[in-house]
Coordinates of C-alpha atoms and ligand atoms in Angstrom, one line a residue:
M77 CA 135.5 103.4 96.8
T78 CA 137.0 100.0 96.4
E79 CA 137.9 97.9 93.4
Q80 CA 134.8 95.9 93.8
N81 CA 132.5 98.9 93.4
L82 CA 131.0 99.2 90.0
S83 CA 131.1 102.7 88.5
R84 CA 127.6 104.1 87.5
Q85 CA 128.3 103.2 83.7
D86 CA 129.4 99.7 84.7
R87 CA 126.2 99.2 86.7
Y88 CA 124.0 100.2 83.9
A89 CA 126.2 97.9 81.6
A90 CA 125.5 95.0 83.9
L91 CA 121.7 95.7 83.8
A92 CA 121.9 95.9 80.0
D93 CA 123.8 92.6 79.8
D94 CA 121.2 90.9 81.9
L95 CA 118.5 92.1 79.6
A96 CA 120.4 91.1 76.6
T97 CA 120.9 87.6 78.1
R98 CA 117.2 87.3 78.8
R99 CA 116.2 88.3 75.3
A100 CA 118.7 85.6 73.8
Q101 CA 117.1 83.0 76.1
H102 CA 113.6 83.8 75.0
L103 CA 112.9 84.8 78.7
L104 CA 112.3 88.6 78.2
R105 CA 108.8 89.5 79.3
E106 CA 107.0 92.4 77.5
R107 CA 103.7 94.1 78.1
R108 CA 100.8 94.5 75.6
V109 CA 99.0 97.8 75.7
V110 CA 95.3 97.1 75.8
A111 CA 92.8 99.8 74.8
G112 CA 89.3 99.4 76.4
P113 CA 87.8 96.9 78.9
Q114 CA 88.6 93.2 79.6
G115 CA 86.5 90.9 77.4
I116 CA 86.5 88.1 75.0
T117 CA 87.8 90.5 72.2
L118 CA 90.6 92.9 73.2
V119 CA 91.9 95.7 71.1
I120 CA 95.7 96.1 71.1
G121 CA 97.6 98.5 68.6
G122 CA 94.3 99.2 66.8
K123 CA 93.8 95.4 66.0
S124 CA 91.2 93.1 67.4
Y125 CA 92.0 89.6 69.1
L126 CA 90.2 86.8 70.6
N127 CA 91.2 86.9 74.3
F128 CA 92.3 83.4 75.8
C129 CA 94.6 84.6 78.5
S130 CA 92.5 86.5 81.0
N131 CA 91.6 85.4 84.5
D132 CA 88.2 87.0 84.2
Y133 CA 86.6 83.6 84.2
L134 CA 83.1 84.6 84.7
G135 CA 83.0 87.8 82.7
H136 CA 82.5 90.1 85.7
A137 CA 85.3 92.5 85.0
N138 CA 83.1 94.6 82.5
H139 CA 79.8 93.5 83.8
P140 CA 77.1 96.3 83.7
L141 CA 76.0 95.7 87.2
V142 CA 79.7 95.7 88.5
R143 CA 80.3 98.9 86.6
E144 CA 77.2 100.6 88.0
A145 CA 78.1 99.6 91.6
F146 CA 81.6 101.0 91.1
Q147 CA 80.3 104.2 89.8
R148 CA 77.8 104.5 92.8
G149 CA 80.7 103.7 95.0
I150 CA 82.5 106.7 93.7
D151 CA 79.6 109.0 94.2
Q152 CA 79.3 107.8 97.8
Y153 CA 82.9 107.4 98.8
G154 CA 85.1 109.4 96.3
V155 CA 88.1 107.8 94.8
G156 CA 90.9 107.4 97.4
S157 CA 90.5 105.8 100.8
G158 CA 92.8 108.3 102.4
A159 CA 94.7 106.0 104.8
A160 CA 95.3 102.4 106.0
H161 CA 92.4 100.5 107.4
L162 CA 93.9 100.9 111.1
V163 CA 94.1 104.8 110.6
N164 CA 90.8 105.9 109.1
G165 CA 90.7 104.1 105.7
H166 CA 88.2 101.4 106.8
S167 CA 84.9 102.3 105.2
A168 CA 81.4 101.0 105.6
A169 CA 81.9 99.4 102.1
H170 CA 85.0 97.5 103.2
H171 CA 83.3 96.4 106.4
A172 CA 80.2 95.2 104.6
L173 CA 82.2 93.2 101.9
E174 CA 84.1 91.5 104.6
E175 CA 80.9 90.5 106.4
E176 CA 79.6 89.3 103.1
L177 CA 82.8 87.3 102.1
A178 CA 82.7 85.7 105.7
E179 CA 79.1 84.6 105.1
F180 CA 79.7 83.5 101.6
S181 CA 82.7 81.3 102.5
G182 CA 80.9 80.0 105.6
R183 CA 83.4 81.3 108.2
P184 CA 83.1 83.5 111.2
R185 CA 85.3 86.4 109.9
A186 CA 87.0 87.7 106.8
L187 CA 89.8 90.3 106.2
L188 CA 90.4 92.3 103.0
F189 CA 93.8 92.8 101.7
S190 CA 94.7 95.2 98.9
T191 CA 96.1 92.4 96.8
G192 CA 96.5 88.6 96.9
Y193 CA 100.3 89.0 96.9
M194 CA 100.0 91.1 99.9
A195 CA 97.6 88.8 101.7
N196 CA 99.8 85.7 101.3
L197 CA 103.0 87.7 102.4
G198 CA 100.9 89.0 105.4
V199 CA 99.3 85.8 106.6
I200 CA 102.4 83.6 106.4
S201 CA 104.7 86.3 107.9
A202 CA 102.1 86.8 110.8
L203 CA 101.9 83.2 111.8
C204 CA 105.4 82.0 111.1
G205 CA 109.0 83.4 111.9
R206 CA 112.5 82.3 112.5
G207 CA 112.8 78.7 113.7
D208 CA 109.3 77.8 112.1
S209 CA 108.8 75.7 109.0
V210 CA 106.5 76.3 106.0
F211 CA 105.7 73.4 103.6
E212 CA 104.8 74.4 100.3
D213 CA 103.6 72.4 97.0
R214 CA 106.5 72.8 94.6
L215 CA 104.1 74.4 92.2
N216 CA 102.7 77.1 94.5
H217 CA 102.3 80.5 93.4
A218 CA 105.3 82.8 93.8
S219 CA 103.6 84.9 96.4
L220 CA 103.4 82.0 98.7
L221 CA 107.0 81.1 98.4
D222 CA 107.9 84.9 99.0
G223 CA 105.5 84.7 102.2
A224 CA 107.7 82.1 103.7
L225 CA 111.0 83.9 102.8
L226 CA 109.7 87.1 104.2
A227 CA 108.7 85.4 107.5
G228 CA 112.3 84.2 107.9
A229 CA 110.8 80.6 108.3
R230 CA 112.4 77.5 106.8
L231 CA 110.8 76.9 103.4
Q232 CA 110.4 73.1 102.5
R233 CA 108.8 72.2 99.2
Y234 CA 107.0 69.0 98.8
Q235 CA 106.4 67.1 95.5
H236 CA 103.4 68.4 93.5
A237 CA 100.0 67.3 95.1
S238 CA 101.9 64.7 97.1
A239 CA 100.2 64.4 100.7
G240 CA 102.7 61.4 101.2
D241 CA 105.7 63.5 100.5
L242 CA 104.4 66.2 102.7
N243 CA 103.8 63.8 105.5
N244 CA 107.4 62.5 105.4
K245 CA 108.8 66.0 105.5
L246 CA 106.4 67.1 108.4
S247 CA 107.5 63.8 110.3
A248 CA 111.1 64.9 110.1
S249 CA 110.4 68.4 111.3
H250 CA 110.6 69.6 114.8
A251 CA 109.7 73.2 114.2
R252 CA 107.3 74.6 116.9
T253 CA 105.1 76.2 114.4
R254 CA 104.5 74.4 111.2
M255 CA 102.3 75.6 108.3
V256 CA 101.2 73.8 105.2
V257 CA 100.4 76.0 102.2
S258 CA 98.8 75.0 98.8
D259 CA 97.2 76.6 95.8
G260 CA 93.6 75.3 95.6
V261 CA 93.8 75.5 91.8
F262 CA 97.4 75.6 90.6
S263 CA 97.7 78.8 88.6
M264 CA 99.9 77.6 85.8
D265 CA 98.7 73.9 85.6
G266 CA 95.0 74.3 86.2
D267 CA 94.7 71.0 88.3
S268 CA 93.5 71.0 91.9
A269 CA 95.2 70.2 95.3
P270 CA 94.2 67.1 97.1
I271 CA 92.8 69.1 99.9
A272 CA 91.1 66.4 102.1
D273 CA 94.5 64.4 102.0
L274 CA 96.6 67.6 102.9
A275 CA 94.0 68.3 105.7
R276 CA 94.3 64.8 107.0
V277 CA 98.1 65.1 107.1
S278 CA 98.1 68.6 108.5
E279 CA 95.8 67.7 111.3
R280 CA 97.7 64.6 112.4
Q281 CA 101.0 66.4 112.3
N282 CA 99.5 69.5 114.2
A283 CA 100.2 72.0 111.4
W284 CA 98.3 75.0 110.1
L285 CA 96.8 74.5 106.7
M286 CA 96.3 77.4 104.3
I287 CA 94.6 77.2 100.9
D288 CA 95.0 80.0 98.3
D289 CA 92.0 79.6 96.1
A290 CA 92.7 82.5 93.7
H291 CA 91.6 80.5 90.7
G292 CA 88.8 78.5 92.3
F293 CA 86.9 81.2 94.1
G294 CA 83.7 82.2 92.3
V295 CA 84.3 79.4 89.7
L296 CA 84.2 76.0 91.3
G297 CA 81.6 74.4 93.4
N298 CA 77.8 74.6 92.7
N299 CA 77.5 78.1 94.4
G300 CA 81.0 79.3 93.3
R301 CA 82.4 79.1 96.8
G302 CA 85.5 77.4 95.2
S303 CA 87.8 74.5 95.7
L304 CA 86.5 73.8 99.3
E305 CA 82.9 73.5 98.2
D306 CA 83.9 71.7 95.2
Q307 CA 85.8 69.1 97.4
S308 CA 83.3 69.3 100.3
I309 CA 86.0 70.7 102.8
T310 CA 85.1 72.2 106.2
I311 CA 86.5 75.1 108.1
E312 CA 88.1 72.5 110.6
Q313 CA 89.8 70.9 107.7
V314 CA 91.2 74.1 106.2
P315 CA 91.5 76.9 109.0
I316 CA 93.0 79.5 106.6
L317 CA 91.2 80.2 103.3
M318 CA 92.6 83.0 101.2
A319 CA 91.1 84.0 97.9
T320 CA 91.7 86.8 95.3
L321 CA 89.0 89.1 94.0
G322 CA 90.7 90.2 90.8
K323 CA 90.3 86.9 88.9
G324 CA 86.8 85.1 88.9
L325 CA 85.3 88.0 90.6
G326 CA 86.6 90.5 88.3
T327 CA 87.4 93.3 90.4
F328 CA 90.5 93.6 92.6
G329 CA 92.0 92.7 96.0
A330 CA 91.9 89.7 98.2
F331 CA 90.7 88.3 101.5
V332 CA 91.4 85.7 104.2
A333 CA 88.6 83.9 106.1
G334 CA 88.7 81.9 109.2
E335 CA 88.1 81.8 113.0
A336 CA 87.7 85.4 114.6
V337 CA 91.0 84.8 116.7
L338 CA 92.8 84.2 113.5
I339 CA 91.4 87.4 111.7
E340 CA 92.1 89.5 114.8
T341 CA 95.8 88.3 114.9
L342 CA 96.2 89.2 111.3
I343 CA 94.8 92.6 111.9
Q344 CA 97.5 93.1 114.7
R345 CA 100.4 91.4 113.0
A346 CA 100.1 91.2 109.2
R347 CA 102.4 94.0 108.1
S348 CA 101.1 94.0 104.4
Y349 CA 97.9 94.7 105.9
I350 CA 98.7 97.3 108.5
Y351 CA 101.2 99.4 106.4
T352 CA 99.4 100.1 103.2
T353 CA 96.5 102.3 102.1
A354 CA 93.1 100.6 102.0
M355 CA 91.7 99.8 98.5
P356 CA 89.3 102.4 97.3
S357 CA 85.8 101.8 98.7
A358 CA 84.3 102.0 95.3
V359 CA 86.3 98.6 94.5
A360 CA 84.8 97.2 97.5
E361 CA 81.2 98.2 96.2
A362 CA 81.9 96.7 92.8
T363 CA 83.2 93.6 94.5
R364 CA 79.9 93.3 96.6
A365 CA 77.9 93.4 93.2
S366 CA 80.2 91.0 91.7
L367 CA 79.7 88.5 94.9
R368 CA 75.9 88.8 94.4
L369 CA 76.2 88.0 90.6
T370 CA 78.2 85.0 91.6
Q371 CA 75.1 83.7 93.5
S372 CA 72.4 85.2 91.1
E373 CA 74.0 84.2 87.6
A374 CA 74.9 80.6 88.3
W375 CA 74.5 80.1 84.5
R376 CA 78.0 81.6 84.1
R377 CA 79.6 78.7 85.9
D378 CA 77.5 76.3 83.7
A379 CA 78.6 78.0 80.5
L380 CA 82.1 77.9 81.6
R381 CA 81.9 74.2 82.3
E382 CA 80.6 73.5 79.0
R383 CA 83.3 75.5 77.2
I384 CA 86.0 73.7 79.3
Q385 CA 84.3 70.3 78.2
Q386 CA 84.2 71.3 74.6
F387 CA 87.8 72.5 74.6
R388 CA 89.1 69.3 76.4
L389 CA 87.2 66.9 74.1
G390 CA 88.3 68.9 71.0
A391 CA 92.0 69.1 72.1
E392 CA 92.1 65.3 72.9
Q393 CA 90.6 64.4 69.5
L394 CA 93.2 66.6 67.8
G395 CA 96.1 65.2 69.8
L396 CA 96.9 68.5 71.4
P397 CA 99.3 68.3 74.4
L398 CA 96.7 68.7 77.2
M399 CA 97.4 68.7 80.8
P400 CA 95.1 67.2 83.5
S401 CA 92.9 70.0 84.3
A402 CA 89.1 70.4 85.1
S403 CA 89.5 74.1 85.7
P404 CA 89.2 77.1 83.1
I405 CA 93.1 77.0 83.0
Q406 CA 93.9 74.6 80.1
P407 CA 97.6 74.8 79.4
L408 CA 99.3 72.9 76.5
L409 CA 102.7 71.7 77.4
I410 CA 105.3 72.7 74.9
G411 CA 108.9 72.4 76.3
T412 CA 111.2 75.0 75.4
S413 CA 110.9 78.8 76.0
E414 CA 111.7 79.5 72.4
A415 CA 109.0 77.2 71.1
A416 CA 106.4 78.4 73.6
M417 CA 107.2 82.2 72.4
D418 CA 107.1 81.2 68.7
L419 CA 103.7 79.6 69.1
S420 CA 102.4 82.3 70.9
Q421 CA 103.4 84.7 68.5
A422 CA 102.0 82.7 65.6
L423 CA 98.7 82.5 67.3
E424 CA 98.8 86.3 68.0
A425 CA 99.5 86.8 64.2
E426 CA 96.2 84.9 63.6
G427 CA 94.3 87.0 66.1
F428 CA 94.4 84.8 69.3
L429 CA 95.8 86.0 72.6
I430 CA 97.4 83.3 74.5
S431 CA 100.3 83.6 76.7
A432 CA 103.6 81.7 76.7
I433 CA 104.4 80.8 80.4
R434 CA 108.2 80.2 80.8
P435 CA 110.7 79.7 83.6
P436 CA 111.1 80.8 86.3
T437 CA 107.3 80.8 86.6
V438 CA 107.2 77.1 85.6
P439 CA 110.1 74.5 85.9
E440 CA 112.8 74.5 83.3
G441 CA 111.8 72.4 80.3
T442 CA 107.9 72.9 80.8
A443 CA 107.3 76.1 79.0
R444 CA 103.6 76.1 77.9
L445 CA 100.8 77.9 76.3
R446 CA 98.3 78.9 79.0
I447 CA 94.9 79.0 77.6
T448 CA 92.1 80.2 79.9
L449 CA 88.3 80.0 79.1
S450 CA 85.7 82.3 80.2
A451 CA 81.8 82.0 80.6
E452 CA 81.6 84.5 77.8
H453 CA 83.4 82.5 75.1
Q454 CA 80.9 81.4 72.6
E455 CA 81.0 77.7 71.4
Q456 CA 82.0 78.8 68.0
Q457 CA 85.0 80.9 69.5
V458 CA 86.4 77.8 71.1
E459 CA 86.0 76.1 67.9
Q460 CA 88.0 78.8 66.1
L461 CA 90.6 78.5 68.8
L462 CA 91.0 74.7 68.4
D463 CA 91.4 75.2 64.6
A464 CA 94.1 77.7 65.0
L465 CA 95.9 75.7 67.6
V466 CA 96.2 72.6 65.4
R467 CA 97.2 74.6 62.5
V468 CA 99.9 76.5 64.2
L469 CA 101.1 73.5 66.4
R470 CA 101.3 71.4 63.2
S471 CA 103.3 74.0 61.2
H472 CA 105.8 74.1 64.2
S473 CA 105.9 70.2 64.2
V474 CA 104.4 70.1 67.8
V475 CA 101.5 68.0 66.8
G476 CA 101.7 65.2 64.2
V477 CA 98.7 63.3 65.1
G478 CA 94.9 63.3 64.1
Q479 CA 95.7 64.0 60.5
Ligands
PLP201 C1 97.1 85.7 91.1 C2 97.5 84.9 92.3 C3 97.8 85.5 93.5 C4 98.0 87.0 93.5 O1 96.8 87.7 93.6 P1 96.9 89.4 93.2 O2 95.6 89.8 93.7 O3 96.9 89.3 91.6 O4 98.0 89.9 93.8 C5 98.1 84.9 94.6 N1 98.0 83.4 94.6 C6 97.6 82.9 93.3 C7 97.6 81.3 93.4 C8 97.4 83.5 92.2 O5 97.1 82.9 91.0

């Protein structure tokens, strides 16, 4: 033992200090314990709340047909998948879902991952390594940044949604393999990446382009195919599409879709695919049902669009600090973590669940209330939300207009 080593007592004391600092800075994260299924009303601690913070944008998480498929899946496959996909955990349900996701996304093949986080780690580290460069939007999801770090590649972050800055950074790079990675819909801002511009720059600069459409898939585009459909983007423009299944689709997991040679490479190389137990087959069956609903219940996307328009129009008239977003993610920019926390708590006291998003999830000074809308929200519930927001923001002196 040297003098630098901390004793057991000191190690715990250091952890406790760090927690106390986080609390003092309004950065401590706490969980809510939810009773019952996801939905527009949630029960927490015996009290009922209107839910405006879920990513279950279409209301599939507790849809009767998705539940039924899940239950049938258990009857057919049991609960556990028993092993990794490459051992004997890859079932007919997983395989069928992959084929359906490939077809739905208009790509030759798709590969299921257990979570979106793991898909992003797996893809980036399978295609890039030491000596390579990964170019990422400054506001990309943490899992995409972690993917580049895990790969051991050089991570370069370009200005938000700026194909020009990306082009400059690519021009200055001599790495052999270069990969451009962007959220399709930015998870904490709700705005969309300029995918055609990113594609043009990536193509000219001989770089891979990967779009993570966690928040667009199922939700955007006339058929719910996501940001790429919404922006009329082809597979040649975006060779690597990743999307998650736990948000718009309401179940769990993620997939990557692209050319067969890409998918086969991921099966051979993506460590977060190879060295993990396959998701339960019943989850895949539930997701297949959810994917069918995405096509058969297009009215859910229409209802969602109407709520988004209603919210934006109302918020604008009330002078709320809206951000430029056409997606179900409608953040209100607040500023300090303390103010965002206070507002979130005041709204909770009024029966509204809205999360305060703070650094390091978003840049310093841009803490916000992240409001998310769902196809299942009623017009009157969005009205109630707007009323509560203006009341609470005024009483905290965040809004002084529209009076
Ligand atoms: C949620 C999210 C992920 C992670 O997906 P999980 O399936 O929840 O692990 C990845 N990327 C983006 C942009 C996300 O919003």
